[in-house]
Short mmCIF file of C-alpha atoms in Angstrom, two decimals:
data_model
loop_
_atom_site.label_atom_id
_atom_site.label_comp_id
_atom_site.label_asym_id
_atom_site.label_seq_id
_atom_site.Cartn_x
_atom_site.Cartn_y
_atom_site.Cartn_z
CA MET A 189 61.94 -38.88 274.10
CA THR A 190 62.92 -42.48 274.08
CA THR A 191 59.45 -43.41 275.32
CA MET A 192 57.81 -41.55 272.36
CA LYS A 193 59.95 -43.38 269.80
CA ALA A 194 59.16 -46.69 271.39
CA TYR A 195 55.44 -45.88 271.31
CA LYS A 196 55.54 -45.02 267.58
CA ARG A 197 57.33 -48.23 266.73
CA TYR A 198 54.76 -50.19 268.65
CA ALA A 199 51.84 -48.47 266.87
CA LEU A 200 53.39 -49.00 263.41
CA ALA A 201 54.00 -52.69 264.10
CA THR A 202 50.44 -53.12 265.36
CA TRP A 203 48.94 -51.44 262.17
CA SER A 204 50.98 -53.59 259.79
CA TRP A 205 50.06 -56.76 261.67
CA ARG A 206 46.31 -55.91 261.56
CA SER A 207 46.42 -55.13 257.84
CA ARG A 208 48.12 -58.46 257.16
CA VAL A 209 45.48 -60.25 259.19
CA ARG A 210 42.71 -58.55 257.14
CA LEU A 211 44.31 -59.45 253.81
CA MET A 212 44.68 -63.05 254.97
CA ASP A 213 41.08 -63.17 256.17
CA TYR A 214 39.60 -61.58 252.96
CA PRO A 215 41.78 -62.49 249.98
CA ALA A 216 41.02 -60.89 246.49
CA PRO A 217 39.63 -63.12 243.67
CA ASP A 218 42.13 -64.59 241.25
CA TRP A 219 40.40 -63.24 238.06
CA LEU A 220 40.47 -59.71 239.47
CA LEU A 221 44.18 -59.98 240.25
CA SER A 222 44.87 -61.34 236.74
CA THR A 223 42.89 -58.62 234.89
CA ALA A 224 44.18 -55.83 237.10
CA GLY A 225 47.61 -56.31 235.64
CA GLU A 226 46.59 -55.74 232.04
CA LEU A 227 43.55 -53.72 230.95
CA ARG A 228 42.00 -54.92 227.66
CA MET A 229 38.89 -53.84 225.63
CA PRO A 230 36.03 -56.38 225.58
CA PHE A 231 36.27 -56.73 221.73
CA SER A 232 37.96 -59.19 219.49
CA ASP A 233 40.79 -58.26 217.19
CA THR A 234 38.47 -58.37 214.14
CA ALA A 235 36.10 -55.81 215.70
CA LYS A 236 39.02 -53.57 216.58
CA TYR A 237 40.32 -53.63 213.03
CA CYS A 238 36.85 -52.88 211.68
CA ILE A 239 36.45 -49.86 213.95
CA LEU A 240 39.87 -48.65 212.93
CA GLY A 241 39.03 -49.04 209.24
CA ILE A 242 35.77 -47.11 209.62
CA SER A 243 37.57 -44.31 211.41
CA VAL A 244 40.17 -44.06 208.66
CA ALA A 245 37.43 -44.04 205.97
CA LEU A 246 35.56 -41.23 207.71
CA LEU A 247 38.76 -39.28 208.00
CA LEU A 248 39.48 -39.67 204.29
CA LEU A 249 35.89 -38.64 203.44
CA ALA A 250 36.18 -35.51 205.54
CA LEU A 251 39.50 -34.65 203.89
CA GLY A 252 37.92 -35.18 200.44
CA ILE A 253 35.01 -32.84 201.25
CA LEU A 254 37.41 -30.25 202.55
CA ALA A 255 39.52 -30.47 199.39
CA TRP A 256 36.39 -30.16 197.18
CA GLN A 257 35.19 -27.06 199.04
CA ALA A 258 38.64 -25.53 198.72
CA PHE A 259 38.61 -26.25 194.96
CA ARG A 260 35.19 -24.62 194.56
CA CYS A 261 36.32 -21.59 196.50
CA CYS A 262 39.38 -21.23 194.27
CA THR A 263 37.44 -21.62 190.99
CA GLU A 264 34.47 -19.40 191.91
CA THR A 265 36.13 -16.25 190.61
CA HIS A 266 36.99 -17.92 187.30
CA THR A 267 33.40 -19.14 186.80
CA THR A 268 31.99 -15.67 187.46
CA ILE A 269 34.27 -14.19 184.84
CA THR A 270 33.24 -16.88 182.33
CA LEU A 271 29.55 -16.18 182.89
CA GLN A 272 30.16 -12.48 182.48
CA ASP A 273 31.95 -13.09 179.16
CA ALA A 274 28.97 -15.16 177.97
CA VAL A 275 26.59 -12.35 178.94
CA ASN A 276 28.76 -9.81 177.13
CA ARG A 277 28.45 -11.85 173.94
CA ASP A 278 24.63 -11.89 174.16
CA PRO A 279 23.05 -9.49 171.60
CA LEU A 280 20.33 -8.45 174.05
CA TYR A 281 22.97 -7.64 176.62
CA LEU A 282 24.97 -5.61 174.07
CA VAL A 283 21.92 -3.53 173.20
CA GLU A 284 21.06 -2.97 176.85
CA LYS A 285 24.65 -2.11 177.72
CA SER A 286 24.91 0.39 174.86
CA ARG A 287 21.86 2.15 176.26
CA THR A 288 23.07 2.25 179.83
CA VAL A 289 26.84 2.59 179.86
CA GLY A 290 27.56 3.95 176.36
CA ASN A 291 30.77 2.82 174.70
CA TYR A 292 32.18 1.12 177.79
CA SER A 293 33.30 -2.37 176.74
CA GLY A 294 34.81 -3.71 179.94
CA ALA A 295 33.26 -6.02 182.49
CA PRO A 296 31.12 -4.53 185.28
CA ARG A 297 33.02 -3.50 188.36
CA THR A 298 30.60 -4.88 190.90
CA ARG A 299 28.43 -7.95 191.00
CA MET A 300 25.32 -5.87 191.74
CA GLU A 301 25.55 -4.28 188.30
CA ASN A 302 25.80 -7.74 186.75
CA VAL A 303 22.65 -8.93 188.54
CA ARG A 304 20.67 -5.85 187.51
CA THR A 305 21.68 -6.16 183.88
CA GLU A 306 20.82 -9.86 183.85
CA PHE A 307 17.44 -9.09 185.40
CA ARG A 308 16.66 -6.50 182.71
CA ARG A 309 17.69 -8.92 179.96
CA LEU A 310 15.53 -11.75 181.33
CA SER A 311 12.61 -9.37 181.83
CA ARG A 312 12.79 -8.40 178.20
CA CYS A 313 12.92 -12.05 177.14
CA LEU A 314 9.95 -13.05 179.30
CA SER A 315 7.83 -10.01 178.62
CA PRO A 316 4.84 -10.68 176.34
CA ALA A 317 5.58 -7.43 174.47
CA SER A 318 8.85 -8.84 173.16
CA PHE A 319 7.03 -11.63 171.28
CA PRO A 320 5.21 -11.13 167.97
CA SER A 321 1.45 -10.99 167.95
CA SER A 322 -0.05 -14.45 168.05
CA GLY A 323 -1.71 -15.65 164.87
CA SER A 324 -4.48 -18.09 164.36
CA SER A 325 -2.25 -21.14 164.83
CA GLN A 326 -0.82 -19.81 168.09
CA ALA A 327 -4.28 -18.90 169.34
CA ASP A 328 -5.45 -22.39 168.65
CA GLY A 329 -2.42 -23.77 170.47
CA ASP A 330 -3.56 -22.04 173.64
CA THR A 331 -6.43 -24.48 173.91
CA GLY A 332 -4.12 -27.09 175.41
CA GLU A 333 -2.15 -28.70 172.55
CA GLN A 334 1.02 -27.45 170.94
CA ALA A 335 -0.18 -26.79 167.41
CA ASN A 336 1.88 -23.67 166.68
CA ILE A 337 4.47 -25.33 164.42
CA LYS A 338 6.75 -23.17 162.30
CA LYS A 339 7.02 -25.66 159.43
CA VAL A 340 5.18 -28.90 158.77
CA ALA A 341 7.06 -31.63 156.91
CA GLY A 342 6.36 -35.24 156.07
CA SER A 343 3.54 -37.38 154.72
CA LEU A 344 1.21 -40.11 155.95
CA HIS A 345 0.45 -43.38 154.14
CA PHE A 346 -2.88 -45.04 155.00
CA SER A 347 -5.77 -47.02 153.54
CA ILE A 348 -9.57 -46.75 153.88
CA TYR A 349 -12.27 -49.29 153.14
CA TYR A 350 -16.03 -49.21 153.69
CA ASP A 351 -17.99 -52.46 153.70
CA GLN A 352 -21.49 -51.52 152.61
CA LEU A 353 -23.03 -54.88 153.51
CA GLN A 354 -21.89 -54.74 157.13
CA SER A 355 -21.78 -50.90 157.33
CA GLN A 356 -18.24 -51.19 158.65
CA LEU A 357 -15.47 -48.67 158.13
CA VAL A 358 -11.88 -49.97 158.23
CA VAL A 359 -8.91 -47.58 158.52
CA THR A 360 -5.30 -48.79 158.38
CA VAL A 361 -2.37 -46.53 159.24
CA LEU A 362 0.63 -47.82 157.32
CA GLN A 363 3.60 -45.45 157.54
CA ALA A 364 4.69 -41.85 158.11
CA GLU A 365 7.64 -40.45 156.18
CA GLY A 366 9.91 -37.43 156.49
CA LEU A 367 8.86 -36.29 159.97
CA LEU A 368 10.69 -33.46 161.71
CA GLY A 369 10.51 -32.75 165.43
CA PRO A 370 10.25 -29.40 167.20
CA GLY A 371 14.05 -29.09 167.31
CA ARG A 372 14.39 -30.07 163.64
CA THR A 373 15.74 -33.44 164.72
CA CYS A 374 14.78 -37.03 163.96
CA SER A 375 14.88 -38.33 167.53
CA LEU A 376 11.11 -38.71 167.67
CA GLU A 377 8.59 -41.02 169.29
CA PRO A 378 5.70 -40.56 166.84
CA PHE A 379 2.21 -41.95 166.96
CA VAL A 380 -1.03 -41.16 165.10
CA LYS A 381 -4.28 -40.11 166.74
CA LEU A 382 -7.39 -40.64 164.62
CA ARG A 383 -10.76 -38.93 165.02
CA LEU A 384 -13.85 -39.82 163.02
CA MET A 385 -15.86 -36.58 162.95
CA TRP A 386 -19.44 -36.02 161.84
CA ALA A 387 -20.78 -32.64 160.70
CA VAL A 388 -23.88 -32.12 162.81
CA SER A 389 -24.95 -28.79 161.30
CA GLU A 390 -23.59 -25.94 159.24
CA GLY A 391 -23.83 -22.22 159.78
CA VAL A 392 -23.71 -22.27 163.59
CA GLU A 393 -23.64 -18.71 164.93
CA VAL A 394 -20.87 -18.35 167.50
CA ASP A 395 -19.51 -14.91 168.33
CA ASP A 396 -15.81 -15.75 168.54
CA CYS A 397 -15.44 -18.45 165.86
CA THR A 398 -14.93 -18.30 162.12
CA ASP A 399 -14.42 -20.93 159.50
CA GLU A 400 -11.06 -22.49 158.76
CA GLU A 401 -10.37 -20.20 155.80
CA GLY A 402 -10.89 -17.18 157.99
CA GLU A 403 -13.56 -15.62 155.70
CA GLY A 404 -15.80 -14.78 158.64
CA SER A 405 -18.61 -17.20 157.79
CA ALA A 406 -20.27 -19.34 160.42
CA PRO A 407 -18.32 -22.53 161.17
CA VAL A 408 -19.47 -26.11 161.01
CA LEU A 409 -20.44 -27.86 164.23
CA TRP A 410 -18.72 -31.26 164.52
CA THR A 411 -18.94 -34.18 166.90
CA VAL A 412 -16.42 -36.95 167.45
CA LEU A 413 -17.84 -40.39 166.66
CA GLN A 414 -14.73 -42.50 167.31
CA GLU A 415 -11.20 -41.98 168.55
CA TRP A 416 -8.23 -44.28 167.99
CA ARG A 417 -4.54 -44.18 168.64
CA THR A 418 -1.69 -46.15 167.11
CA ARG A 419 1.28 -47.57 168.93
CA ILE A 420 4.38 -45.45 169.60
CA VAL A 421 7.43 -46.01 167.41
CA LYS A 422 10.59 -44.82 169.17
CA GLY A 423 13.51 -43.08 167.50
CA SER A 424 12.33 -42.94 163.90
CA CYS A 425 11.42 -40.23 161.38
CA ASN A 426 9.88 -42.83 159.04
CA PRO A 427 7.87 -45.00 161.43
CA LEU A 428 6.04 -48.12 160.29
CA PHE A 429 2.73 -48.61 162.10
CA GLY A 430 0.47 -51.15 160.40
CA ASP A 431 -2.35 -50.58 162.91
CA GLN A 432 -5.92 -51.25 161.77
CA PHE A 433 -9.11 -49.79 163.25
CA SER A 434 -12.75 -50.46 162.45
CA CYS A 435 -16.19 -49.33 163.57
CA ILE A 436 -19.83 -49.91 162.64
CA MET A 437 -21.45 -46.86 161.05
CA GLN A 438 -24.99 -46.03 162.06
CA GLU A 439 -27.68 -45.62 159.45
CA ASP A 440 -28.23 -41.92 160.12
CA LYS A 441 -24.50 -41.16 159.79
CA LYS A 442 -23.93 -40.64 156.07
CA LEU A 443 -20.44 -40.66 154.66
CA ASN A 444 -21.01 -37.30 152.96
CA HIS A 445 -20.91 -35.59 156.36
CA ILE A 446 -18.01 -37.56 157.86
CA ASN A 447 -14.34 -36.54 157.88
CA LEU A 448 -11.38 -38.59 159.03
CA ARG A 449 -8.87 -36.46 160.92
CA MET A 450 -5.44 -37.99 161.58
CA GLU A 451 -2.85 -36.15 163.69
CA VAL A 452 0.78 -37.23 163.80
CA ARG A 453 2.12 -36.45 167.27
CA HIS A 454 5.42 -36.69 169.10
CA PHE A 455 5.04 -38.50 172.42
CA ASP A 456 6.27 -36.60 175.47
CA LYS A 457 6.21 -38.35 178.82
CA PHE A 458 6.48 -35.21 180.95
CA SER A 459 4.47 -32.69 178.91
CA ARG A 460 1.80 -32.39 176.25
CA HIS A 461 2.31 -34.24 173.01
CA THR A 462 3.55 -32.06 170.15
CA VAL A 463 1.40 -32.13 167.02
CA LEU A 464 3.69 -32.55 164.00
CA GLY A 465 0.93 -32.24 161.39
CA GLU A 466 -2.44 -33.56 160.37
CA VAL A 467 -4.32 -35.06 157.40
CA ARG A 468 -8.06 -34.55 156.80
CA VAL A 469 -9.93 -36.94 154.52
CA PRO A 470 -13.58 -36.23 153.54
CA LEU A 471 -15.04 -39.69 153.10
CA GLY A 472 -17.90 -38.48 150.92
CA GLN A 473 -15.49 -37.42 148.17
CA LEU A 474 -13.78 -40.82 147.85
CA ASN A 475 -14.83 -44.15 146.42
CA ILE A 476 -13.99 -46.42 149.33
CA SER A 477 -16.19 -49.37 148.38
CA TYR A 478 -12.88 -51.19 147.92
CA PRO A 479 -9.59 -50.77 149.85
CA LEU A 480 -8.09 -47.44 148.79
CA GLU A 481 -4.49 -46.54 149.68
CA LEU A 482 -3.57 -42.86 149.93
CA GLN A 483 -0.48 -40.87 150.81
CA GLU A 484 -1.14 -37.28 151.85
CA ASP A 485 1.24 -34.53 152.91
CA LEU A 486 0.93 -33.28 156.47
CA LYS A 487 -0.65 -29.87 156.92
CA THR A 488 -0.80 -27.32 159.70
CA PRO A 489 -3.19 -28.51 162.44
CA LYS A 490 -6.46 -26.67 162.89
CA LYS A 491 -9.21 -26.83 165.46
CA ASP A 492 -12.83 -27.84 164.95
CA LEU A 493 -15.90 -26.45 166.66
CA VAL A 494 -17.59 -29.13 168.80
CA GLY A 495 -19.83 -27.08 171.10
CA GLU A 496 -20.45 -23.86 172.97
CA VAL A 497 -19.90 -22.67 176.53
CA LEU A 498 -21.69 -19.82 178.31
CA LEU A 499 -19.27 -18.09 180.67
CA THR A 500 -19.46 -15.11 183.00
CA LEU A 501 -16.47 -13.02 184.05
CA LYS A 502 -16.28 -10.59 186.97
CA PHE A 503 -13.18 -8.77 188.16
CA LEU A 504 -12.87 -7.50 191.76
CA PRO A 505 -9.97 -5.01 191.81
CA THR A 506 -9.98 -4.34 195.55
CA SER A 507 -9.46 -7.95 196.59
CA GLN A 508 -7.59 -8.86 193.36
CA ARG A 509 -9.95 -11.70 192.52
CA LEU A 510 -11.47 -13.02 189.34
CA GLU A 511 -14.81 -14.81 189.31
CA VAL A 512 -15.42 -17.27 186.47
CA GLY A 513 -18.94 -18.58 186.16
CA LEU A 514 -19.74 -21.68 184.10
CA LEU A 515 -23.45 -21.48 183.28
CA LYS A 516 -24.17 -23.82 180.36
CA VAL A 517 -22.39 -26.23 178.01
CA ARG A 518 -23.97 -27.09 174.68
CA ALA A 519 -22.54 -30.22 173.05
CA VAL A 520 -23.91 -32.91 170.74
CA LEU A 521 -24.76 -36.33 172.15
CA ASN A 522 -23.24 -39.16 170.11
CA GLU A 523 -25.31 -41.84 171.82
CA ILE A 524 -27.85 -41.86 174.60
CA CYS A 525 -26.17 -43.00 177.84
CA SER A 526 -27.88 -42.63 181.17
CA ASP A 527 -24.60 -42.57 183.09
CA ALA A 528 -22.80 -40.01 180.88
CA ALA A 529 -21.81 -36.87 182.79
CA LEU A 530 -19.81 -33.71 182.18
CA TYR A 531 -17.46 -31.66 184.31
CA ALA A 532 -15.19 -28.73 183.56
CA ARG A 533 -11.67 -27.92 184.62
CA ILE A 534 -10.87 -24.20 184.73
CA SER A 535 -7.24 -23.10 185.12
CA LEU A 536 -5.61 -19.69 185.53
CA GLN A 537 -2.39 -18.85 183.71
CA CYS A 538 -0.37 -15.69 184.37
CA ASN A 539 2.85 -14.63 182.66
CA GLN A 540 2.91 -17.92 180.71
CA HIS A 541 2.84 -20.00 183.91
CA LYS A 542 -0.08 -22.09 185.15
CA LEU A 543 -0.89 -21.14 188.71
CA ARG A 544 -3.89 -23.15 189.83
CA TYR A 545 -7.00 -24.93 188.60
CA GLN A 546 -10.43 -25.82 189.92
CA LYS A 547 -13.01 -28.41 188.93
CA THR A 548 -16.75 -28.09 188.78
CA SER A 549 -19.19 -30.70 189.99
CA THR A 550 -20.28 -33.55 187.73
CA VAL A 551 -23.59 -32.96 185.91
CA ALA A 552 -25.56 -35.40 183.75
CA HIS A 553 -24.79 -34.95 180.06
CA SER A 554 -27.60 -33.56 177.95
CA LEU A 555 -27.98 -31.44 174.84
CA VAL A 556 -27.64 -28.31 177.02
CA THR A 557 -25.91 -29.13 180.31
CA VAL A 558 -26.60 -26.56 183.04
CA PHE A 559 -23.90 -26.00 185.69
CA ASN A 560 -24.56 -22.53 187.21
CA GLU A 561 -21.31 -22.62 189.20
CA VAL A 562 -18.98 -19.74 190.03
CA LEU A 563 -15.28 -20.34 190.74
CA MET A 564 -13.09 -17.79 192.49
CA PHE A 565 -9.43 -17.19 191.58
CA SER A 566 -7.01 -15.01 193.56
CA LEU A 567 -4.81 -13.09 191.17
CA PRO A 568 -1.08 -12.69 191.84
CA GLU A 569 0.87 -9.46 191.51
CA PHE A 570 0.98 -9.74 187.71
CA PRO A 571 -1.23 -7.36 185.69
CA LEU A 572 -4.55 -8.73 184.58
CA GLU A 573 -3.54 -8.28 180.93
CA GLN A 574 -0.91 -11.01 181.39
CA CYS A 575 -3.45 -13.54 182.68
CA LYS A 576 -5.74 -15.85 180.77
CA ILE A 577 -8.23 -18.56 181.55
CA SER A 578 -8.40 -22.04 180.07
CA VAL A 579 -11.60 -24.11 180.22
CA SER A 580 -11.57 -27.85 179.43
CA VAL A 581 -14.78 -29.89 179.33
CA TYR A 582 -14.56 -33.64 179.96
CA GLU A 583 -17.06 -36.49 179.70
CA THR A 584 -17.07 -39.35 182.18
CA HIS A 585 -19.35 -42.17 183.31
CA THR A 586 -20.73 -42.38 186.81
CA THR A 587 -21.71 -46.06 186.97
CA ARG A 588 -18.62 -47.67 185.43
CA LYS A 589 -14.92 -47.05 185.53
CA SER A 590 -13.76 -45.49 182.29
CA PRO A 591 -11.11 -42.91 181.39
CA LYS A 592 -12.24 -39.35 181.00
CA HIS A 593 -12.91 -38.14 177.48
CA LEU A 594 -12.04 -34.61 176.38
CA ILE A 595 -14.98 -32.86 174.72
CA GLY A 596 -13.26 -29.56 173.92
CA GLN A 597 -11.27 -26.60 175.21
CA LEU A 598 -11.27 -22.83 175.02
CA THR A 599 -9.01 -20.00 176.15
CA LEU A 600 -9.90 -16.49 177.33
CA GLY A 601 -7.29 -13.78 177.48
CA LYS A 602 -6.01 -10.48 176.23
CA GLU A 603 -3.57 -12.09 173.81
CA LYS A 604 -6.31 -13.66 171.74
CA SER A 605 -7.99 -11.02 169.56
CA SER A 606 -11.26 -12.94 169.27
CA GLU A 607 -11.71 -12.82 173.05
CA ASP A 608 -10.78 -9.16 173.44
CA GLU A 609 -14.43 -8.10 173.40
CA HIS A 610 -15.43 -10.20 176.40
CA TRP A 611 -12.23 -9.30 178.24
CA SER A 612 -12.69 -5.60 177.53
CA LEU A 613 -16.30 -5.70 178.67
CA MET A 614 -15.17 -7.27 181.93
CA MET A 615 -12.55 -4.56 182.46
CA ARG A 616 -15.05 -1.77 181.72
CA SER A 617 -17.77 -3.30 183.92
CA VAL A 618 -15.86 -3.82 187.16
CA ARG A 619 -17.67 -5.80 189.89
CA GLN A 620 -20.40 -6.85 187.46
CA PRO A 621 -20.65 -10.29 185.85
CA ILE A 622 -20.49 -10.27 182.03
CA ALA A 623 -21.89 -13.32 180.21
CA LYS A 624 -21.03 -14.46 176.69
CA TRP A 625 -21.08 -17.62 174.57
CA HIS A 626 -17.73 -19.05 173.43
CA GLY A 627 -16.89 -21.80 171.00
CA LEU A 628 -15.60 -25.12 172.31
CA LEU A 629 -12.75 -26.37 170.10
CA ILE A 630 -10.85 -29.63 169.71
#
């Protein structure tokens, strides 16, 4: 027993002596011993404070988002009740509710009933049957410009002068007074668009066009000689323009067959410009050998016949497709240009929404421009009676860069009574192309 204790003491002394010898032989570095005592991050105090500040900012942002979501959750019930009260005050909703639930005046019990009622009300508002039948002004507005104005107000002050020695016509737009916008407000951005139009021929036989008085006689075929546009005056119902335009009249263009058409428009950056009214001046009825100042009241805008288009329509009910064929375009040539070319843009509109459009190829402009192109349109789920086609013909130049020039537009649809014959023939002759001439208006 004593021998075992002595042996253990000897072994323990030997191990401690060897470990001391190893530590003395291989000492640890001083920098490791100094950093082992205190562990520090390898950043300066400024970086630490920045990281801490960012963390606190993120925490505050998260708490703010959480508080906002909680506020929305608490006020959602109140907003639903407010919307329901607004719907209850709607006359259309009151009529619909009297038909469905009788004399019950309380709010709907479930939200599903609210959604169904709102859907019925909006369907009635968007349905074409709920609107009055479109008149001549609304039919003309379908050609691409908003000419269906309830009331035209204001006047236009301008001057005209014709220099017989130089055969030069000078038109000066001075001022417009008393303009009213679409919302009966004066926050307008008006400008004046001028067209110098020449009567090519009278008594042109077009199936779907009548004269401006609506007497059923053949209309006059016009062509646009010159187009000008004044500057835009912002925020004024009595804008001052002072813009002057001039052009050299050709010998074969007599003043007796020339009209000056001036349209006062409201500039819209994101949509089509609204036509506020127009003034037409027959130059042959005025003595403009000296500067003549006139002030005319604005009148309801009307369209002029500038050409004809031969179209074919074919409806394929199985595949729900509509084929529109552009065969010929007949338009007057103002001047002979070898690089003048025409192309057409055909768009499909269903339920008062434009869906898609297609362009034809560019063809050299002549008295009768032949296209012979067929464009295919896939119809949506809307009935065909709610769809209509808009055709716009543009003139461009192939050899030089120039902006496109609108020749004219036309609209085909069930809403327009003058096009009902072609549309009805297409519906009766399914899967067969039906061709017909249509007037091109501007």
